[in-house]
CSV table of C-alpha atoms in Angstrom, one decimal:
chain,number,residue,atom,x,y,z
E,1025,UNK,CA,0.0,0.0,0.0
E,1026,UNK,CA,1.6,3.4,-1.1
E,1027,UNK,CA,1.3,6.5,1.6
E,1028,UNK,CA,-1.6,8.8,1.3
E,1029,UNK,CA,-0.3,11.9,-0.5
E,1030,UNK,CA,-3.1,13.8,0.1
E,1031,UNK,CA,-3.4,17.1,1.3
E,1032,UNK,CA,-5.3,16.2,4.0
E,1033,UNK,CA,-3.2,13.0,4.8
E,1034,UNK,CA,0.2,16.1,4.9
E,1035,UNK,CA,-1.8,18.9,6.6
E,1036,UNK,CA,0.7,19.4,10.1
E,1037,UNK,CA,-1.9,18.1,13.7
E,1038,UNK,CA,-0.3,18.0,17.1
E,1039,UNK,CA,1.3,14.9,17.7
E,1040,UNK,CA,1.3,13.4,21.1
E,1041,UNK,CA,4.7,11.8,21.4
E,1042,UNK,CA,6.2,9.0,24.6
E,1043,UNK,CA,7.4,10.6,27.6
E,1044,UNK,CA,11.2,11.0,26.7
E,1045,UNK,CA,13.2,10.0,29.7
E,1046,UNK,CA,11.4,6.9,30.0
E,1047,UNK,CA,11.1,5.7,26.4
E,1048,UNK,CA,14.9,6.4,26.2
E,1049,UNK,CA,15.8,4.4,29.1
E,1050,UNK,CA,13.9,1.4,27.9
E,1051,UNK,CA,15.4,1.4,24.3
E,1052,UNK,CA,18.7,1.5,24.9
E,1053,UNK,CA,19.8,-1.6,23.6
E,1054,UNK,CA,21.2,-3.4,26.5
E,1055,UNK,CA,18.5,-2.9,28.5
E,1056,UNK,CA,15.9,-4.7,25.9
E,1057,UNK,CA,18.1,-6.8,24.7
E,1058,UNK,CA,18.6,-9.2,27.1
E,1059,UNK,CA,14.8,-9.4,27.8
E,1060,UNK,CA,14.0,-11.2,23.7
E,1061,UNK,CA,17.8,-12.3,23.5
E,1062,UNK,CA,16.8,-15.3,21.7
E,1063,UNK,CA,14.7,-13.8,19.3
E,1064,UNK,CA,17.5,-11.6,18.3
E,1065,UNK,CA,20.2,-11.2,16.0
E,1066,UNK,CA,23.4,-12.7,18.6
E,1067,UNK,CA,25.0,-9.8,19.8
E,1068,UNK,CA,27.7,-8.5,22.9
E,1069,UNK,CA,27.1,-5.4,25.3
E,1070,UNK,CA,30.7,-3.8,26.4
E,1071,UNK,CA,30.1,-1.2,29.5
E,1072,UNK,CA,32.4,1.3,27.2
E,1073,UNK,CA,32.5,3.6,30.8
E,1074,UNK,CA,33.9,0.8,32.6
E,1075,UNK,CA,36.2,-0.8,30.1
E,1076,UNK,CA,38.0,2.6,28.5
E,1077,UNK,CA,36.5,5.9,30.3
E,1078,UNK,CA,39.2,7.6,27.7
E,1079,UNK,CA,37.0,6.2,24.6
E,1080,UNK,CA,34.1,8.2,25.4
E,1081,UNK,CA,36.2,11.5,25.9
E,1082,UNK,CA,38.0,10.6,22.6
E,1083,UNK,CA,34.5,10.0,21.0
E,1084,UNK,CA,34.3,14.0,21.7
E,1085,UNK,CA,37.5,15.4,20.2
E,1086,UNK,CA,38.9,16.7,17.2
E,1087,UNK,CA,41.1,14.4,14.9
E,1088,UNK,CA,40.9,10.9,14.0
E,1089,UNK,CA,44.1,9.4,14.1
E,1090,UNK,CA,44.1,6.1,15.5
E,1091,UNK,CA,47.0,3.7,16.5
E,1092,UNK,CA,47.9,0.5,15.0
E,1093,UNK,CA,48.3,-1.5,18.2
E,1094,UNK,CA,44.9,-1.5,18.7
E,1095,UNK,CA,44.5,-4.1,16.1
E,1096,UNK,CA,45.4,-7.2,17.2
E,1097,UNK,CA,46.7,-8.0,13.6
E,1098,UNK,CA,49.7,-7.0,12.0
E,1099,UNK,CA,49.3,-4.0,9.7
E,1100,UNK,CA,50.5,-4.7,6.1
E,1101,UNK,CA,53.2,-2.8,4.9
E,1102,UNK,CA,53.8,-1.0,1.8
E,1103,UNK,CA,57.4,-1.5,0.5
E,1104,UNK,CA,58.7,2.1,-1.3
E,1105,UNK,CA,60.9,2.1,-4.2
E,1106,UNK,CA,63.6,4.8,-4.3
E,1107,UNK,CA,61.3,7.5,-6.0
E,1108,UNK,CA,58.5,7.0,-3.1
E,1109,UNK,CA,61.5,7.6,-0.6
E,1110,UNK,CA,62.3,11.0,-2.7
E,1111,UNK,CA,59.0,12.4,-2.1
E,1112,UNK,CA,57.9,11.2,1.1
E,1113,UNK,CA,59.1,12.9,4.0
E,1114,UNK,CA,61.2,11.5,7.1
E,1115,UNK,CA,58.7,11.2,10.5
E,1116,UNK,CA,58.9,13.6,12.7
E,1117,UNK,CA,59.6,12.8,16.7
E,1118,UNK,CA,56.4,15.1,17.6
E,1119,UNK,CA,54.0,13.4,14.8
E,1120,UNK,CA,50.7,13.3,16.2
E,1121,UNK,CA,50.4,9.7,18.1
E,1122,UNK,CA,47.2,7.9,17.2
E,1123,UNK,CA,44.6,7.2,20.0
E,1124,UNK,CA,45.0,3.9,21.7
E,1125,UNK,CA,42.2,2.3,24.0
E,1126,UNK,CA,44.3,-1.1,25.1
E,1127,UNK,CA,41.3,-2.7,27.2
E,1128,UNK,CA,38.5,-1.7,24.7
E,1129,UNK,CA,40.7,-3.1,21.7
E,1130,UNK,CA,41.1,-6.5,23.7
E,1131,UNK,CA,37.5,-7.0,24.7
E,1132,UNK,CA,36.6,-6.5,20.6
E,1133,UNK,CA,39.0,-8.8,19.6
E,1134,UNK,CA,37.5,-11.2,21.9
E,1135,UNK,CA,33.8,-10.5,19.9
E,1136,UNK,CA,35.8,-10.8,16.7
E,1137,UNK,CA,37.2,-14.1,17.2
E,1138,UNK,CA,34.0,-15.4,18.6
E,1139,UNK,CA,31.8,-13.9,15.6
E,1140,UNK,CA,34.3,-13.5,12.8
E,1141,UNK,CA,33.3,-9.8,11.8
E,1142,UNK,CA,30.4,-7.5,13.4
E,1143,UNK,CA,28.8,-4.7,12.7
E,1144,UNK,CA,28.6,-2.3,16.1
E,1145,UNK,CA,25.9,0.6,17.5
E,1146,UNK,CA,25.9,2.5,20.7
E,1147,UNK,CA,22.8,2.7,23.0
E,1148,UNK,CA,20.5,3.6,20.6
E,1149,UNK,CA,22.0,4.4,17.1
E,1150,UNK,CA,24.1,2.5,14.4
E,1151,UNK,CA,27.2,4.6,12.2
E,1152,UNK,CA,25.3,3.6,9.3
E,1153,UNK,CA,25.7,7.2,7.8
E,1154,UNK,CA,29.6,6.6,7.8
E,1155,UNK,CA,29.3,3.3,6.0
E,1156,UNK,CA,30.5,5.3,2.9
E,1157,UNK,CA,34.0,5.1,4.8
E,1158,UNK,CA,34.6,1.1,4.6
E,1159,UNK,CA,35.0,-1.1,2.4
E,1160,UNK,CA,31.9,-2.0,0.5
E,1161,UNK,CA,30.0,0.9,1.8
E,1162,UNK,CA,28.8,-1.1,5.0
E,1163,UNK,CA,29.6,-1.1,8.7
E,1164,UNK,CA,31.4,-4.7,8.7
E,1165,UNK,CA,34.2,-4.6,10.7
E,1166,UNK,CA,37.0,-7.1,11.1
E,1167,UNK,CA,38.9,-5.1,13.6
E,1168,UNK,CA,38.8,-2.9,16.5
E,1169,UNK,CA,40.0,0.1,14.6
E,1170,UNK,CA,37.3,-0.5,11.8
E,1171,UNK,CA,34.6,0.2,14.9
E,1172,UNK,CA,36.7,3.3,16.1
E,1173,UNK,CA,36.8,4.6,12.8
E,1174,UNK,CA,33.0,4.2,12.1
E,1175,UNK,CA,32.2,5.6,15.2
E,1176,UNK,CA,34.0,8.7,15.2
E,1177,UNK,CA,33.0,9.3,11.7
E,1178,UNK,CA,29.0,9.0,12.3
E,1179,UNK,CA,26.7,11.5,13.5
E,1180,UNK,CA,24.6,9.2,14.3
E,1181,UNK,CA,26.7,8.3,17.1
E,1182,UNK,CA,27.7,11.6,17.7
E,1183,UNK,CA,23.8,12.2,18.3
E,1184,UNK,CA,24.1,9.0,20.8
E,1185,UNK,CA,27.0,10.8,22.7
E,1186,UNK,CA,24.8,14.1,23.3
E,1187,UNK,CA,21.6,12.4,24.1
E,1188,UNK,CA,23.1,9.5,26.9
E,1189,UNK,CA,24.5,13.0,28.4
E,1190,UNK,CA,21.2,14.7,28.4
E,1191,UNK,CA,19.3,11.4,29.3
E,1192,UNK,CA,22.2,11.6,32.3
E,1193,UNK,CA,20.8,14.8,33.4
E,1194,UNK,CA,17.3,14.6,33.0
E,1195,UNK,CA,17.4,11.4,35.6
E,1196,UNK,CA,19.5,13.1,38.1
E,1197,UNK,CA,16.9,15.9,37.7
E,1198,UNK,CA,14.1,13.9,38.0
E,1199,UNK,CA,15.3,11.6,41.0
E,1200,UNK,CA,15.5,8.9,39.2
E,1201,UNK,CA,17.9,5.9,40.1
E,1202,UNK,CA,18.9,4.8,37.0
E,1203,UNK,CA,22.4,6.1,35.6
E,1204,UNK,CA,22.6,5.2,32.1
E,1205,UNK,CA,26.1,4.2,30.8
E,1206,UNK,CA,27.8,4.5,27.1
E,1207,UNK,CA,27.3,0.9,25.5
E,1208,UNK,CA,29.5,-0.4,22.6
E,1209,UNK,CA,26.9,-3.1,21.2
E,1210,UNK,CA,29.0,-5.6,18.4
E,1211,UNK,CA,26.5,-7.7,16.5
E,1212,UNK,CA,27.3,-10.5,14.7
E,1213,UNK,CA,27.6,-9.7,10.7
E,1214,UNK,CA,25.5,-11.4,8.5
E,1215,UNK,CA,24.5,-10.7,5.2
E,1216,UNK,CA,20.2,-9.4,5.1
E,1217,UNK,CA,18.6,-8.4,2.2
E,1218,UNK,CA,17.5,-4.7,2.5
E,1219,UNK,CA,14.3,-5.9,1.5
E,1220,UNK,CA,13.4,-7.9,5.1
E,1221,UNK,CA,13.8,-5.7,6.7
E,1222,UNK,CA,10.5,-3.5,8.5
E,1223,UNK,CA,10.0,-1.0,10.8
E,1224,UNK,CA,6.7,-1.4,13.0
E,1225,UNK,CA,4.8,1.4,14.8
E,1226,UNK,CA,3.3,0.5,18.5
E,1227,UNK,CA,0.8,3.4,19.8
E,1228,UNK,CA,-0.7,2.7,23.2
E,1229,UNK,CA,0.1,-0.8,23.1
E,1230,UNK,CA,-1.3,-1.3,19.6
E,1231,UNK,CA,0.6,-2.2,16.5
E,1232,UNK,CA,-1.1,0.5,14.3
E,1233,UNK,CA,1.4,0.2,11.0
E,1234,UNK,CA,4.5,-1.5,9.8
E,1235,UNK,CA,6.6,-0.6,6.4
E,1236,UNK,CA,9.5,-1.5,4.6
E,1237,UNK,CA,13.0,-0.1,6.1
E,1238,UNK,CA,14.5,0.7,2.7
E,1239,UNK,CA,13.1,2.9,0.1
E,1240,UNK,CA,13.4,0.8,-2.5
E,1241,UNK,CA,10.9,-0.8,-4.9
E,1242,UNK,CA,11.1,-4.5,-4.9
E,1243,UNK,CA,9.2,-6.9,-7.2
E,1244,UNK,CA,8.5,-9.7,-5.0
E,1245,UNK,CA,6.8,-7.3,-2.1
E,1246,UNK,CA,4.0,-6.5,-4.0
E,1247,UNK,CA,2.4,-10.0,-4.1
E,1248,UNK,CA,-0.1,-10.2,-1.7
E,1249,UNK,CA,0.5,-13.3,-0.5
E,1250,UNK,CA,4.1,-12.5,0.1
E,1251,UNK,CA,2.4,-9.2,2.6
E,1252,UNK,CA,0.1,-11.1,4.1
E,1253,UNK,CA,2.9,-13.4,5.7
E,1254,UNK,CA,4.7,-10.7,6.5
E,1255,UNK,CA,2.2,-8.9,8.3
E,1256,UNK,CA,1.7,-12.0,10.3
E,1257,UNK,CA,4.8,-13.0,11.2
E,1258,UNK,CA,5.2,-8.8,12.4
E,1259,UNK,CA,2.2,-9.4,14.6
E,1260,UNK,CA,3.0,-12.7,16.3
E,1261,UNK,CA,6.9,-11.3,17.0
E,1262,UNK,CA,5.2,-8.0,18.9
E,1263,UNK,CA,2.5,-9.5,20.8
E,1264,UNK,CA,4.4,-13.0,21.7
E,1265,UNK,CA,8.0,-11.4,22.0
E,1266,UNK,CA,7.8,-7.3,22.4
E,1267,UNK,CA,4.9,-6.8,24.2
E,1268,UNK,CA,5.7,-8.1,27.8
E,1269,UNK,CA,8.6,-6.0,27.7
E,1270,UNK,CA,8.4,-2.9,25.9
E,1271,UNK,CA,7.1,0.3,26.6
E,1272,UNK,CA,3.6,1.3,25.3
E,1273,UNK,CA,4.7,3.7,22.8
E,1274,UNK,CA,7.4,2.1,20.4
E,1275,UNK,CA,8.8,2.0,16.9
E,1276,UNK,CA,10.9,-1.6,16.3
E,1277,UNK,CA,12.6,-3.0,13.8
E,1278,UNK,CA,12.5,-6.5,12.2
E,1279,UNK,CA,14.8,-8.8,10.1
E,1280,UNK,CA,12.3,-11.6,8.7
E,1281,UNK,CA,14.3,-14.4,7.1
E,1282,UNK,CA,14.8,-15.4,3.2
E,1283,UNK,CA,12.6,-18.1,3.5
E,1284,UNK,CA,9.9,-15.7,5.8
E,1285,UNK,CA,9.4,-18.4,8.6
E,1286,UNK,CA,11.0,-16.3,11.3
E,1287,UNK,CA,10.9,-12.7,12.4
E,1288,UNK,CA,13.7,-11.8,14.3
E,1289,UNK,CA,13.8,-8.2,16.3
E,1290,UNK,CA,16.6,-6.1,15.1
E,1291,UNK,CA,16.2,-2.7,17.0
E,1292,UNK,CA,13.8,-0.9,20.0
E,1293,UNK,CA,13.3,2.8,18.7
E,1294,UNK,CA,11.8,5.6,20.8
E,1295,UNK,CA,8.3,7.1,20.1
E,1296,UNK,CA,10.1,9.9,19.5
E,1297,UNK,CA,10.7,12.8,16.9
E,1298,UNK,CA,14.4,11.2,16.4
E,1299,UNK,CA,12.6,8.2,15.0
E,1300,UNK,CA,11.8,8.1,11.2
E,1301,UNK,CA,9.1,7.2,10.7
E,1302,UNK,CA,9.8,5.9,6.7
E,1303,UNK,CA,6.7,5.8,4.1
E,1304,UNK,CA,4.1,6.7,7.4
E,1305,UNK,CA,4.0,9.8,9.2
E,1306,UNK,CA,3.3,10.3,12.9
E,1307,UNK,CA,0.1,12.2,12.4
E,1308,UNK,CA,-1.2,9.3,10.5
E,1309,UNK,CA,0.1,6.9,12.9
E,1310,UNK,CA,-1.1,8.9,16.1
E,1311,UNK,CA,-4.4,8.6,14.4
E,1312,UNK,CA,-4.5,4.9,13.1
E,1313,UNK,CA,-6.7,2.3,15.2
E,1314,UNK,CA,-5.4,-0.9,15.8
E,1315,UNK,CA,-6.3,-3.6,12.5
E,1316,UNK,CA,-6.0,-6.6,11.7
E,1317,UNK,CA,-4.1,-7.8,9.8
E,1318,UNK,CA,-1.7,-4.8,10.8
E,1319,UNK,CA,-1.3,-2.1,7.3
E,1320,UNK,CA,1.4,-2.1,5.6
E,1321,UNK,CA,2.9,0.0,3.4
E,1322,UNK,CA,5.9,-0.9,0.7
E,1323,UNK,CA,6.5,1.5,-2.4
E,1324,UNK,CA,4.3,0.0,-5.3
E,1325,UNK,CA,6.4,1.1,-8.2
E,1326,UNK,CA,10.1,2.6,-9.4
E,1327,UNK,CA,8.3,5.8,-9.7
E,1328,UNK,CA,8.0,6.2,-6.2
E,1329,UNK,CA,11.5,4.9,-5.2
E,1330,UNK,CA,13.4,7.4,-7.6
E,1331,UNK,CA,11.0,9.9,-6.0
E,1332,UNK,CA,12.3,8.8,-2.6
E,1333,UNK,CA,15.4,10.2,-1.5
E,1334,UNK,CA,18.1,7.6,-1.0
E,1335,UNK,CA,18.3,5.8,2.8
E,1336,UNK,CA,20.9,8.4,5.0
E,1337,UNK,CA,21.3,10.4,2.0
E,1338,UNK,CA,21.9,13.7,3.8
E,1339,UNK,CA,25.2,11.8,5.2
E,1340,UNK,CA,26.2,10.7,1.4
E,1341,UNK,CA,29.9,12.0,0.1
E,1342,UNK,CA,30.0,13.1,-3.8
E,1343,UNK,CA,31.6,9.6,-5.3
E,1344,UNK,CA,34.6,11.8,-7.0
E,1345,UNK,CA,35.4,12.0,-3.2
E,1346,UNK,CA,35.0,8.2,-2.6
E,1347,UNK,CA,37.2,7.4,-5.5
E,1348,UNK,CA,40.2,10.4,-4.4
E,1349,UNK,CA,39.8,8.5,-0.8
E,1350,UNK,CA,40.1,4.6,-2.6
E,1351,UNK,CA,43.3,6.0,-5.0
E,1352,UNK,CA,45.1,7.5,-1.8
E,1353,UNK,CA,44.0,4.6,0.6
């Protein structure tokens, strides 16, 4: 079903959204995630605070230089011929020394030899706006530095950074008890097809909507068959798996699998302006009842998807960029 582009459907209504403090505390990931852990992509929570306070304040700097002993790997080495000698220069003894976080690099080597490569997120957000920077364009990593550098290249996680501190202050304003602490989360890679993947809309304990994740048109999603499954498989997950444990007001996020027999939950999202709310708009949702089967709404031809503007596109370099960066690198 494609979104209303009515006037009507646009015109701008007052949207009551989740009480903040709350909804943030329950989405952060390691507080929900060891509720549905086996219906979950597998995954390791590192206390960041406890492991390497220095990481967090690094997080807020300038500059990006990172060492090589934080990769428990050998770097390879490029061998110079005599004209690469001519033009490069000698190092200097006061050359800027790249961060190094010892205890944090050992605890992600740990993850890495466990899970092979990961892709990681702090409390709420993933760096997939600095995906652009790797390999590939996505947020695999094989070593510790490959999280570093995602991290401090995202502002998504930036975001993160700023709202944990606000989050701080609001519950030692409001007496609450808990203290909310930076998480590193490392999830185990594995290759999903952008097209299983859905975001579902919870309002007052009601799933109200569901849609695809990425704003792509894709063949096989308009068969009716094909979103009727889905839209089963979305239900059953919230009301079996989600429900007992999430807050009333929630956005989530689901991976379904190739052969959609299994829904697994990929993310807890706050009721929240931060939260996009994809081919569905707040006002619409705010004002949905509760059906059954829940609506759901994929784009229903190419038309719409060039329309669309691309997933994190306002984070996208120019690609003359990208290749400068790939002939230097």
């Amino acid at each position: 079903m494609a979104p209303d582009a009515s006037p009507e459907a646009q015109a701008p209504v007052e949207v009551p959204l989740a009480e903040a403090t709350h909804s943030l505390l329950a989405t952060q990931y390691g507080v929900w995630h060891p509720k549905i852990r086996q219906h979950t992509p597998k995954a390791v929570v590192l206390d960041v605070e406890e492991i390497e306070p220095a990481f967090v304040q690094w997080l807020d700097e300038d500059g990006l230089a990172l060492s090589d002993a934080n990769d428990q790997r050998a770097p390879q080495r490029t061998v110079l011929n005599d004209d690469d000698a001519e033009v490069l220069s000698e190092p200097s003894d006061e050359e800027e020394q790249g961060a190094h976080f010892p205890a944090l690099s050992a605890r992600i080597a740990e993850v890495l030899r466990e899970f092979g490569t990961v892709f990681p997120k702090l409390n709420w957000s993933a760096p997939q706006d600095a995906a652009w920077m790797m390999p590939g364009h996505t947020i695999q990593c094989q070593t510790p530095n490959d999280v570093f550098l995602l991290l401090k290249s995202s502002d998504f996680a930036m975001k993160d950074l700023v709202q944990l501190r606000e989050l701080q202050a609001a519950c030692e304003r409001e007496g609450r008890p808990e203290r909310p602490r930076l998480q590193l989360v490392l999830k185990k890679w594995f290759d999903m097809p952008r097209s299983h993947e859905f975001r579902c809309f919870v309002r007052d304990g009601r799933l109200v909507g569901a849609c695809q994740r990425d704003v792509t048109f894709y063949e096989h999603l308009q068969d009716p068959d094909v979103q009727s499954t889905i839209q089963r498989l979305l239900t059953e997950c919230y009301h079996t798996h989600i429900a007992p444990h999430a807050p009333l007001d929630i956005v989530w996020d689901a991976y379904l699998t190739r052969r959609l027999d299994r829904a697994f939950v990929l993310d807890l999202n706050p009721w929240l302006p931060r939260t996009d709310p994809l081919l569905w708009t707040f006002d619409e949702l705010q004002a949905a009842p509760a059906q059954d089967p829940v609506p759901l709404r994929v784009l229903t031809s190419a038309a719409q998807a060039t329309q669309a503007l691309p997933t994190y596109s306002a984070h996208m370099v120019p690609a003359d960029h990208c290749r400068v960066c790939a002939a230097v690198g």
